[in-house]
Amino acid sequence: MRIDESAYDRRRLRQWLAGEARADGVSRRDLLRLAAAAGVLTTLAGRPARAAADTPAPAPGIVKPVPPELFTIRGTNAETNWSALRGTGFHTPVDRFFVRNHTSTPRLDRDSWRLKVWGGGLRGAPGPDRAVEFGHDDLRRLPSVTLDAFVECAGNGRSHFTTQQGDTVTGTAWTLGAVGTARWRGVRLSRVLRLAGLTRHAVDLQPRGLDDAYVTGGTSLGRVRRPLPVAKALDDVILAYEMNGEPLPPDHGHPVRVLVPSWVGISHIKWVGDIEVSDRPLYSPWNTDFYRLFGPGHPPGGSAPLTRQTLKSAFETDAGAAFGAGARHRLTGRSWSGAGGIRHVDVSTDAGATWRRADLHDRPRAGVWSRWSLDWHPATSGPTALLARATDTAGRTQPDTTAPNTQGYLFDAVVRHPVTVLPPADRHGTPPGSGRPAAAAGPPPQVIGGASG
Ligand SMILES: Nc1nc2c(c(=O)[nH]1)N[C@H]1C(S)=C(S)[C@@H](COP(=O)(O)O)O[C@H]1N2
Ligand SMILES: [Mo]
């Protein structure tokens, strides 16, 4: 089923601007004020992207270990270091899957957990006090589905707006590591909704997490929740209780999370406790003030709410890695798109002057990444930049720049990945192909094109 996402978005945007919709007790004026305040407080311009790697800050609220060789801590979040994905398979091991927490990971007991499904889009229009409830065992007894899908934050790549384009944007200064691909198992949301008594009057659903309310600028925005149009909910969304063959780990939504293939990370509500099924459009801060495109070139009230992720590529190499001249190195990386599979990937090892096609190791499939590799035999030493440019099966190719938006979402431009080529004599301790950071070789290599990784 192909759903008309753009029509949905335009309609919701008109309704929001016309004040027809409610955002769960938070007024539109409050939200706009908060967005402006948040912008002042969290501007990332000038912040060193990898500072946390040198002085490991604790990751408050994350349960699993987040060692500096695997993660870079950013506030309450842990970004996967891309070099830690080299040699891992198609699926991202849980021990290196990024964590994006608005507050902190709640410890929930699987057996006392309940999912409450309620709202005017169900038969009998039950209120929150008259919800249809499902326990974990109830979901486990329903037929299960297994699917591969990436989860990626809409702000992944955000820091490159600043480092490559000089744009001022707000939010977590992710490089490219706010993405992971896992095998998810769970039950189709459509099946649960039908059991709950879904009617054809249902318009929007709103799953809500059981983590603490999110407080920003001194105001509580309530628990993390984001409306989902009923057409997408009935299409391919699942309630996932397994990740890579194991029960969902605490940081990724234990016992159950929503999995919305190809859509922005915020759609995939973790620790889901209830789902409102509404016969009217729904709004929350997460589809009004956040996760829209604001700024010059976008509508005054912001773009429509974001749905699909965009197109990106990343090398499985640290920024600033060193490679020995005169040796052969295997460059590896992955590309992914919210619009389809990956058709081909072109790689430049000379800062964009010449390009070669990489070998793809996964067939193009929607909603997941494709691994690729390319051999490189650098002849001359000095700083350079590695670039990868993907084209997807929908015909999109990564551009050189991304039109900015104030909150730095959906960066899709080709990222300039700074590396250095060491003269053959300086190569001690840098085995061919390892792409180790150039730490032993003196100061980090001169940055090409303004990228600082
Ligand atoms: N309940 C709840 N769900 C949530 C979030 C959250 O903070 N609370 N963060 C969202 C965001 S912004 C992203 S990018 C993904 C991250 O999923 P992960 O932490 O499993 O990688 O979860 C989403 N679901
Ligand atoms: Mo996110």
Short mmCIF file of C-alpha atoms and ligand atoms in Angstrom, two decimals:
data_model
loop_
_atom_site.label_atom_id
_atom_site.label_comp_id
_atom_site.label_asym_id
_atom_site.label_seq_id
_atom_site.Cartn_x
_atom_site.Cartn_y
_atom_site.Cartn_z
CA MET A 1 0.00 0.00 0.00
CA ARG A 2 1.34 3.38 -0.97
CA ILE A 3 0.00 6.01 1.38
CA ASP A 4 -0.31 9.62 0.42
CA GLU A 5 2.01 11.12 2.99
CA SER A 6 2.28 14.53 1.44
CA ALA A 7 -1.48 15.05 1.38
CA TYR A 8 -1.64 14.04 5.03
CA ASP A 9 1.14 16.46 5.89
CA ARG A 10 -0.38 19.40 4.05
CA ARG A 11 -3.75 18.83 5.69
CA ARG A 12 -2.23 18.62 9.18
CA LEU A 13 -0.18 21.73 8.59
CA ARG A 14 -3.27 23.72 7.54
CA GLN A 15 -5.21 22.44 10.53
CA TRP A 16 -2.40 23.28 12.91
CA LEU A 17 -1.98 26.78 11.56
CA ALA A 18 -5.74 27.30 11.71
CA GLY A 19 -5.68 26.23 15.35
CA GLU A 20 -8.08 23.35 14.73
CA ALA A 21 -6.05 20.75 16.49
CA ARG A 22 -5.07 20.22 20.05
CA ALA A 23 -1.61 19.50 21.38
CA ASP A 24 -2.51 17.83 24.65
CA GLY A 25 -2.84 20.81 26.92
CA VAL A 26 0.19 22.70 25.65
CA SER A 27 -0.89 25.86 23.87
CA ARG A 28 0.50 26.72 20.47
CA ARG A 29 1.85 30.02 21.81
CA ASP A 30 3.71 28.19 24.58
CA LEU A 31 5.17 25.78 22.08
CA LEU A 32 6.43 28.51 19.79
CA ARG A 33 7.94 30.37 22.74
CA LEU A 34 9.63 27.20 23.95
CA ALA A 35 11.03 26.42 20.53
CA ALA A 36 12.60 29.85 20.40
CA ALA A 37 14.04 29.46 23.90
CA ALA A 38 15.38 25.99 23.16
CA GLY A 39 17.11 27.45 20.14
CA VAL A 40 19.06 29.88 22.27
CA LEU A 41 19.97 27.28 24.86
CA THR A 42 21.24 24.49 22.66
CA THR A 43 22.97 26.14 19.74
CA LEU A 44 25.77 23.84 18.71
CA ALA A 45 27.81 26.24 16.67
CA GLY A 46 31.44 26.13 17.69
CA ARG A 47 31.08 23.11 19.94
CA PRO A 48 33.82 20.52 19.32
CA ALA A 49 32.09 17.49 17.90
CA ARG A 50 34.23 14.86 19.61
CA ALA A 51 35.04 16.56 22.93
CA ALA A 52 33.19 13.85 24.83
CA ALA A 53 35.56 11.20 23.53
CA ASP A 54 38.51 12.83 25.29
CA THR A 55 36.76 13.44 28.60
CA PRO A 56 34.21 10.64 28.91
CA ALA A 57 31.17 12.21 30.47
CA PRO A 58 28.74 9.87 32.15
CA ALA A 59 25.67 9.10 30.07
CA PRO A 60 23.04 9.77 32.69
CA GLY A 61 20.11 7.49 32.30
CA ILE A 62 21.56 4.95 29.85
CA VAL A 63 21.61 1.44 31.27
CA LYS A 64 24.04 -0.40 28.97
CA PRO A 65 27.79 0.35 29.02
CA VAL A 66 28.72 3.11 26.59
CA PRO A 67 32.55 2.94 26.43
CA PRO A 68 34.37 5.69 24.50
CA GLU A 69 35.68 3.29 21.86
CA LEU A 70 32.11 2.50 20.85
CA PHE A 71 30.19 5.68 21.64
CA THR A 72 30.44 9.44 21.86
CA ILE A 73 28.25 10.77 24.66
CA ARG A 74 26.13 13.79 23.84
CA GLY A 75 24.04 14.88 26.82
CA THR A 76 21.53 12.12 27.57
CA ASN A 77 22.35 10.43 24.26
CA ALA A 78 25.07 8.05 23.02
CA GLU A 79 26.22 8.29 19.39
CA THR A 80 27.70 5.20 17.75
CA ASN A 81 31.28 5.69 16.55
CA TRP A 82 31.21 4.58 12.91
CA SER A 83 34.63 2.95 13.22
CA ALA A 84 33.01 0.57 15.75
CA LEU A 85 30.73 -0.78 13.00
CA ARG A 86 33.61 -1.97 10.83
CA GLY A 87 33.47 -5.76 10.65
CA THR A 88 30.08 -5.99 12.35
CA GLY A 89 27.49 -7.60 10.14
CA PHE A 90 24.40 -6.19 8.57
CA HIS A 91 22.68 -5.84 11.94
CA THR A 92 24.06 -3.42 14.50
CA PRO A 93 24.92 -5.27 17.72
CA VAL A 94 23.01 -3.88 20.69
CA ASP A 95 26.30 -3.07 22.46
CA ARG A 96 26.96 -0.41 19.80
CA PHE A 97 23.45 0.72 18.79
CA PHE A 98 22.98 4.47 19.38
CA VAL A 99 20.69 5.67 22.18
CA ARG A 100 18.57 8.78 21.95
CA ASN A 101 16.80 9.52 25.26
CA HIS A 102 14.84 12.69 25.98
CA THR A 103 15.22 11.91 29.69
CA SER A 104 16.43 8.51 30.88
CA THR A 105 15.79 4.82 30.38
CA PRO A 106 12.98 3.61 32.67
CA ARG A 107 13.27 0.13 34.21
CA LEU A 108 9.98 -1.57 33.35
CA ASP A 109 8.80 -4.98 34.43
CA ARG A 110 7.62 -7.01 31.46
CA ASP A 111 4.99 -8.93 33.38
CA SER A 112 3.23 -5.98 34.97
CA TRP A 113 3.52 -3.84 31.81
CA ARG A 114 0.24 -3.05 30.05
CA LEU A 115 -0.48 -1.41 26.72
CA LYS A 116 -3.65 0.68 26.90
CA VAL A 117 -5.38 1.40 23.58
CA TRP A 118 -8.10 4.02 23.84
CA GLY A 119 -9.84 6.93 22.10
CA GLY A 120 -12.69 8.10 19.92
CA GLY A 121 -11.50 6.11 16.91
CA LEU A 122 -12.44 2.84 18.62
CA ARG A 123 -15.86 1.18 18.90
CA GLY A 124 -17.66 2.48 21.98
CA ALA A 125 -15.29 5.45 22.08
CA PRO A 126 -13.65 4.48 25.37
CA GLY A 127 -11.75 7.19 27.26
CA PRO A 128 -8.35 6.63 28.91
CA ASP A 129 -10.14 5.05 31.86
CA ARG A 130 -11.91 2.58 29.57
CA ALA A 131 -8.92 1.37 27.57
CA VAL A 132 -8.56 -1.97 25.85
CA GLU A 133 -5.50 -3.48 27.55
CA PHE A 134 -2.85 -5.87 26.30
CA GLY A 135 -0.19 -7.53 28.43
CA HIS A 136 3.17 -8.70 27.13
CA ASP A 137 1.92 -12.30 26.99
CA ASP A 138 -1.15 -11.20 25.01
CA LEU A 139 1.11 -9.69 22.35
CA ARG A 140 3.39 -12.75 22.35
CA ARG A 141 0.41 -15.00 21.67
CA LEU A 142 -0.50 -13.09 18.49
CA PRO A 143 1.16 -14.04 15.18
CA SER A 144 4.56 -12.39 14.97
CA VAL A 145 6.41 -10.68 12.13
CA THR A 146 10.15 -10.19 11.77
CA LEU A 147 11.63 -7.33 9.80
CA ASP A 148 14.96 -5.59 9.25
CA ALA A 149 14.83 -1.83 9.64
CA PHE A 150 17.07 1.06 10.54
CA VAL A 151 16.17 3.51 13.25
CA GLU A 152 17.73 6.90 12.60
CA CYS A 153 17.33 10.20 14.40
CA ALA A 154 15.99 13.00 12.17
CA GLY A 155 18.90 15.07 13.45
CA ASN A 156 21.56 12.55 12.42
CA GLY A 157 24.37 14.40 10.61
CA ARG A 158 23.25 17.71 12.13
CA SER A 159 26.75 18.92 13.07
CA HIS A 160 27.69 18.94 9.38
CA PHE A 161 25.29 21.83 8.78
CA THR A 162 27.70 23.79 10.95
CA THR A 163 31.05 22.24 10.08
CA GLN A 164 30.53 22.03 6.32
CA GLN A 165 28.07 24.79 5.58
CA GLY A 166 28.52 27.30 8.39
CA ASP A 167 24.83 27.15 9.29
CA THR A 168 23.68 27.78 12.85
CA VAL A 169 21.35 25.02 13.96
CA THR A 170 20.06 23.80 17.32
CA GLY A 171 19.98 20.35 18.85
CA THR A 172 22.26 17.43 19.61
CA ALA A 173 25.50 17.75 17.63
CA TRP A 174 25.37 14.29 16.03
CA THR A 175 27.92 13.46 13.37
CA LEU A 176 26.61 10.40 11.44
CA GLY A 177 26.25 7.85 14.24
CA ALA A 178 22.61 8.33 15.23
CA VAL A 179 21.54 5.36 13.13
CA GLY A 180 21.49 1.59 13.51
CA THR A 181 19.92 -1.35 11.71
CA ALA A 182 18.40 -4.25 13.65
CA ARG A 183 16.20 -7.27 13.12
CA TRP A 184 12.97 -6.53 14.94
CA ARG A 185 10.28 -9.01 15.89
CA GLY A 186 6.84 -8.14 17.13
CA VAL A 187 3.18 -7.96 16.25
CA ARG A 188 1.58 -5.89 13.55
CA LEU A 189 0.04 -2.75 14.99
CA SER A 190 -2.90 -3.20 12.61
CA ARG A 191 -3.75 -6.52 14.30
CA VAL A 192 -3.73 -4.97 17.77
CA LEU A 193 -5.83 -2.05 16.56
CA ARG A 194 -8.43 -4.36 15.06
CA LEU A 195 -8.61 -6.35 18.29
CA ALA A 196 -9.08 -3.06 20.12
CA GLY A 197 -12.06 -2.19 17.91
CA LEU A 198 -10.65 0.21 15.34
CA THR A 199 -13.37 2.02 13.36
CA ARG A 200 -13.16 3.73 10.00
CA HIS A 201 -13.47 7.07 11.82
CA ALA A 202 -9.94 6.75 13.17
CA VAL A 203 -7.65 9.44 11.78
CA ASP A 204 -4.53 9.61 13.93
CA LEU A 205 -2.87 7.43 16.52
CA GLN A 206 -0.65 8.67 19.28
CA PRO A 207 1.68 6.22 21.02
CA ARG A 208 3.17 7.55 24.25
CA GLY A 209 6.23 6.44 26.20
CA LEU A 210 6.40 5.51 29.88
CA ASP A 211 9.65 7.43 30.41
CA ASP A 212 9.56 10.64 32.46
CA ALA A 213 7.92 13.78 31.12
CA TYR A 214 10.27 15.91 29.03
CA VAL A 215 10.98 19.29 30.62
CA THR A 216 12.56 22.08 28.57
CA GLY A 217 12.83 25.80 29.24
CA GLY A 218 11.17 25.21 32.63
CA THR A 219 7.99 23.80 31.06
CA SER A 220 6.94 20.18 30.96
CA LEU A 221 5.89 19.02 27.52
CA GLY A 222 4.58 15.79 29.00
CA ARG A 223 5.63 12.31 28.01
CA VAL A 224 7.25 11.69 24.66
CA ARG A 225 4.47 11.10 22.13
CA ARG A 226 3.97 11.76 18.45
CA PRO A 227 0.92 11.33 16.23
CA LEU A 228 1.00 8.76 13.47
CA PRO A 229 -1.51 8.80 10.61
CA VAL A 230 -3.74 5.75 10.59
CA ALA A 231 -2.72 4.83 7.02
CA LYS A 232 0.93 4.36 8.02
CA ALA A 233 -0.10 2.61 11.24
CA LEU A 234 -2.06 0.03 9.22
CA ASP A 235 0.64 -0.35 6.60
CA ASP A 236 3.92 -1.68 8.02
CA VAL A 237 4.20 -0.54 11.65
CA ILE A 238 4.90 -3.15 14.32
CA LEU A 239 4.96 -3.24 18.10
CA ALA A 240 8.42 -4.74 18.58
CA TYR A 241 9.38 -6.87 21.57
CA GLU A 242 12.61 -8.36 20.19
CA MET A 243 15.76 -6.79 18.77
CA ASN A 244 18.36 -9.01 17.04
CA GLY A 245 16.73 -12.13 18.45
CA GLU A 246 16.74 -11.04 22.11
CA PRO A 247 14.08 -9.40 24.26
CA LEU A 248 14.16 -5.65 23.62
CA PRO A 249 16.93 -4.20 25.84
CA PRO A 250 16.05 -1.48 28.39
CA ASP A 251 17.62 1.40 26.43
CA HIS A 252 15.79 0.53 23.22
CA GLY A 253 12.28 0.36 24.64
CA HIS A 254 11.84 -2.71 26.85
CA PRO A 255 9.39 -4.34 26.89
CA VAL A 256 7.76 -2.93 23.72
CA ARG A 257 8.48 -0.12 21.26
CA VAL A 258 6.79 1.14 18.13
CA LEU A 259 8.74 0.48 14.93
CA VAL A 260 7.80 2.68 11.97
CA PRO A 261 9.92 1.57 8.98
CA SER A 262 11.78 4.36 7.14
CA TRP A 263 10.31 7.16 9.26
CA VAL A 264 12.20 9.61 11.48
CA GLY A 265 13.50 8.20 14.78
CA ILE A 266 11.00 10.08 16.94
CA SER A 267 8.18 8.00 15.38
CA HIS A 268 9.58 4.84 16.98
CA ILE A 269 8.21 5.45 20.49
CA LYS A 270 10.10 3.40 23.08
CA TRP A 271 8.58 1.98 26.29
CA VAL A 272 5.10 2.48 24.81
CA GLY A 273 2.44 2.52 27.51
CA ASP A 274 -0.64 3.69 25.68
CA ILE A 275 -1.89 4.50 22.22
CA GLU A 276 -4.66 7.00 21.66
CA VAL A 277 -6.73 6.22 18.58
CA SER A 278 -8.39 9.47 17.63
CA ASP A 279 -11.18 10.39 15.25
CA ARG A 280 -9.66 13.88 15.01
CA PRO A 281 -6.18 15.08 14.04
CA LEU A 282 -3.74 14.98 16.92
CA TYR A 283 -0.83 17.22 17.76
CA SER A 284 2.03 17.07 20.21
CA PRO A 285 5.19 19.16 20.50
CA TRP A 286 6.88 16.39 18.50
CA ASN A 287 4.88 17.03 15.34
CA THR A 288 4.43 20.79 15.72
CA ASP A 289 7.49 22.57 17.13
CA PHE A 290 9.91 19.75 16.64
CA TYR A 291 10.44 17.58 13.58
CA ARG A 292 9.36 20.16 11.04
CA LEU A 293 11.62 22.31 8.91
CA PHE A 294 11.78 25.95 10.03
CA GLY A 295 13.73 28.91 8.71
CA PRO A 296 14.17 30.85 5.48
CA GLY A 297 12.88 28.83 2.56
CA HIS A 298 10.29 27.04 4.69
CA PRO A 299 6.65 28.01 5.41
CA PRO A 300 6.19 30.47 8.33
CA GLY A 301 4.63 27.80 10.54
CA GLY A 302 7.26 25.30 9.50
CA SER A 303 7.07 22.51 6.96
CA ALA A 304 4.70 19.60 7.28
CA PRO A 305 5.67 17.12 10.02
CA LEU A 306 8.64 15.02 8.95
CA THR A 307 7.90 11.47 7.88
CA ARG A 308 10.58 9.59 5.95
CA GLN A 309 14.29 9.74 6.59
CA THR A 310 16.57 11.06 3.92
CA LEU A 311 19.61 9.66 2.08
CA LYS A 312 23.04 9.30 3.72
CA SER A 313 26.41 7.54 3.57
CA ALA A 314 29.11 6.99 6.17
CA PHE A 315 32.61 5.51 6.26
CA GLU A 316 33.43 2.99 8.98
CA THR A 317 36.48 5.04 9.86
CA ASP A 318 37.28 7.63 12.52
CA ALA A 319 37.50 11.24 11.46
CA GLY A 320 41.18 12.06 11.24
CA ALA A 321 42.25 8.45 10.61
CA ALA A 322 45.71 7.85 9.14
CA PHE A 323 46.51 5.64 6.15
CA GLY A 324 49.97 4.70 4.96
CA ALA A 325 50.99 5.77 1.46
CA GLY A 326 52.09 3.02 -0.89
CA ALA A 327 49.88 0.40 0.77
CA ARG A 328 46.49 -0.95 -0.15
CA HIS A 329 43.60 -0.11 2.17
CA ARG A 330 40.04 -1.36 2.10
CA LEU A 331 37.59 1.45 2.74
CA THR A 332 34.21 0.30 4.02
CA GLY A 333 30.97 2.07 4.70
CA ARG A 334 27.20 1.97 4.47
CA SER A 335 24.49 4.01 2.75
CA TRP A 336 20.77 4.15 3.44
CA SER A 337 17.63 5.99 2.36
CA GLY A 338 14.12 6.50 3.67
CA ALA A 339 12.79 6.43 0.11
CA GLY A 340 14.04 3.06 -1.15
CA GLY A 341 17.07 0.81 -1.48
CA ILE A 342 20.60 1.87 -2.41
CA ARG A 343 21.31 1.59 -6.15
CA HIS A 344 24.95 2.68 -6.21
CA VAL A 345 27.59 4.53 -4.21
CA ASP A 346 30.42 6.63 -5.63
CA VAL A 347 33.52 7.26 -3.53
CA SER A 348 36.20 9.92 -3.80
CA THR A 349 39.54 9.61 -1.97
CA ASP A 350 40.87 12.94 -3.25
CA ALA A 351 38.40 15.39 -1.68
CA GLY A 352 35.97 15.16 -4.58
CA ALA A 353 38.29 15.52 -7.60
CA THR A 354 37.73 11.99 -8.94
CA TRP A 355 35.16 9.31 -8.18
CA ARG A 356 35.01 5.53 -8.34
CA ARG A 357 32.07 3.21 -7.88
CA ALA A 358 32.11 1.15 -4.67
CA ASP A 359 31.23 -2.57 -4.51
CA LEU A 360 27.83 -3.06 -2.91
CA HIS A 361 27.53 -6.00 -0.52
CA ASP A 362 23.77 -5.93 0.09
CA ARG A 363 21.00 -5.95 -2.45
CA PRO A 364 18.90 -2.76 -2.54
CA ARG A 365 16.08 -3.01 -0.02
CA ALA A 366 13.85 -0.28 1.39
CA GLY A 367 14.18 0.61 5.06
CA VAL A 368 17.68 -0.82 5.56
CA TRP A 369 21.23 0.12 4.68
CA SER A 370 23.61 -1.39 2.15
CA ARG A 371 27.25 -2.10 3.01
CA TRP A 372 29.94 -1.22 0.46
CA SER A 373 33.69 -1.26 0.06
CA LEU A 374 36.42 0.11 -2.16
CA ASP A 375 40.18 -0.47 -2.26
CA TRP A 376 42.44 2.53 -1.99
CA HIS A 377 46.15 2.68 -2.76
CA PRO A 378 47.20 6.23 -1.87
CA ALA A 379 50.39 7.31 -3.65
CA THR A 380 51.04 10.71 -2.07
CA SER A 381 51.01 11.72 1.58
CA GLY A 382 49.16 14.63 3.15
CA PRO A 383 45.68 15.51 4.30
CA THR A 384 42.72 14.57 2.15
CA ALA A 385 39.01 13.92 2.48
CA LEU A 386 37.01 10.78 1.77
CA LEU A 387 33.58 11.34 0.24
CA ALA A 388 30.76 8.90 -0.48
CA ARG A 389 27.73 9.77 -2.60
CA ALA A 390 24.79 7.37 -2.72
CA THR A 391 21.94 7.10 -5.20
CA ASP A 392 18.77 5.31 -4.14
CA THR A 393 16.20 3.29 -6.08
CA ALA A 394 13.82 6.26 -5.94
CA GLY A 395 16.34 8.15 -8.10
CA ARG A 396 17.67 10.49 -5.44
CA THR A 397 21.39 11.25 -5.21
CA GLN A 398 23.10 12.92 -2.25
CA PRO A 399 23.64 16.62 -3.04
CA ASP A 400 26.71 18.74 -2.24
CA THR A 401 24.79 20.87 0.25
CA THR A 402 21.53 20.59 2.17
CA ALA A 403 19.20 23.59 2.39
CA PRO A 404 19.41 24.50 6.08
CA ASN A 405 16.62 24.43 8.64
CA THR A 406 16.92 25.93 12.12
CA GLN A 407 16.77 22.60 13.97
CA GLY A 408 19.18 20.86 11.65
CA TYR A 409 17.03 17.93 10.49
CA LEU A 410 17.46 15.65 7.49
CA PHE A 411 21.03 16.48 6.50
CA ASP A 412 21.61 14.58 3.27
CA ALA A 413 24.64 16.23 1.66
CA VAL A 414 27.85 14.33 0.94
CA VAL A 415 29.98 14.44 4.10
CA ARG A 416 33.66 15.30 3.78
CA HIS A 417 35.50 12.83 5.98
CA PRO A 418 38.97 14.16 6.85
CA VAL A 419 41.85 11.66 6.86
CA THR A 420 45.57 11.87 6.47
CA VAL A 421 47.98 9.87 4.32
CA LEU A 422 51.29 9.28 6.03
CA PRO A 423 54.57 8.91 4.11
CA PRO A 424 55.70 5.27 3.96
CA ALA A 425 58.52 5.96 6.49
CA ASP A 426 56.05 7.17 9.14
CA ARG A 427 53.86 4.16 8.85
CA HIS A 428 54.98 2.29 11.97
CA GLY A 429 52.05 1.27 14.09
CA THR A 430 49.59 1.85 11.27
CA PRO A 431 48.89 -1.55 9.73
CA PRO A 432 47.57 -1.30 6.18
CA GLY A 433 43.83 -0.97 6.08
CA SER A 434 43.42 -0.19 9.75
CA GLY A 435 42.65 3.47 9.29
CA ARG A 436 43.81 4.24 12.83
CA PRO A 437 43.53 7.79 14.16
CA ALA A 438 46.66 9.79 13.45
CA ALA A 439 47.28 10.48 17.16
CA ALA A 440 50.83 9.06 17.18
CA ALA A 441 51.74 11.08 14.11
CA GLY A 442 51.38 14.48 15.78
CA PRO A 443 48.51 16.94 15.72
CA PRO A 444 45.31 15.97 13.93
CA PRO A 445 45.57 16.46 10.17
CA GLN A 446 44.58 19.75 8.69
CA VAL A 447 40.88 19.79 8.04
CA ILE A 448 39.79 19.87 4.43
CA GLY A 449 36.82 22.01 3.51
CA GLY A 450 36.03 23.00 7.06
CA ALA A 451 34.92 19.59 8.31
CA SER A 452 36.03 18.74 11.83
CA GLY A 453 34.27 15.37 12.06
N1 LIG B 1 9.53 7.07 24.87
C1 LIG B 1 10.50 7.56 24.10
N2 LIG B 1 10.59 7.13 22.83
C2 LIG B 1 11.57 7.60 22.01
C3 LIG B 1 12.47 8.60 22.47
C4 LIG B 1 12.37 9.01 23.83
O1 LIG B 1 13.17 9.83 24.33
N3 LIG B 1 11.37 8.49 24.61
N4 LIG B 1 13.40 9.11 21.59
C5 LIG B 1 13.05 9.01 20.16
C6 LIG B 1 14.09 9.43 19.26
S1 LIG B 1 14.24 11.11 19.02
C7 LIG B 1 14.84 8.53 18.54
S2 LIG B 1 15.96 9.04 17.39
C8 LIG B 1 14.70 7.07 18.77
C9 LIG B 1 16.03 6.46 19.16
O2 LIG B 1 15.92 5.06 19.38
P1 LIG B 1 17.07 4.26 20.12
O3 LIG B 1 17.41 5.00 21.39
O4 LIG B 1 16.55 2.89 20.34
O5 LIG B 1 18.27 4.25 19.20
O6 LIG B 1 13.74 6.77 19.79
C10 LIG B 1 12.61 7.61 19.80
N5 LIG B 1 11.64 7.11 20.75
MO MO B 2 15.60 11.43 17.26
#
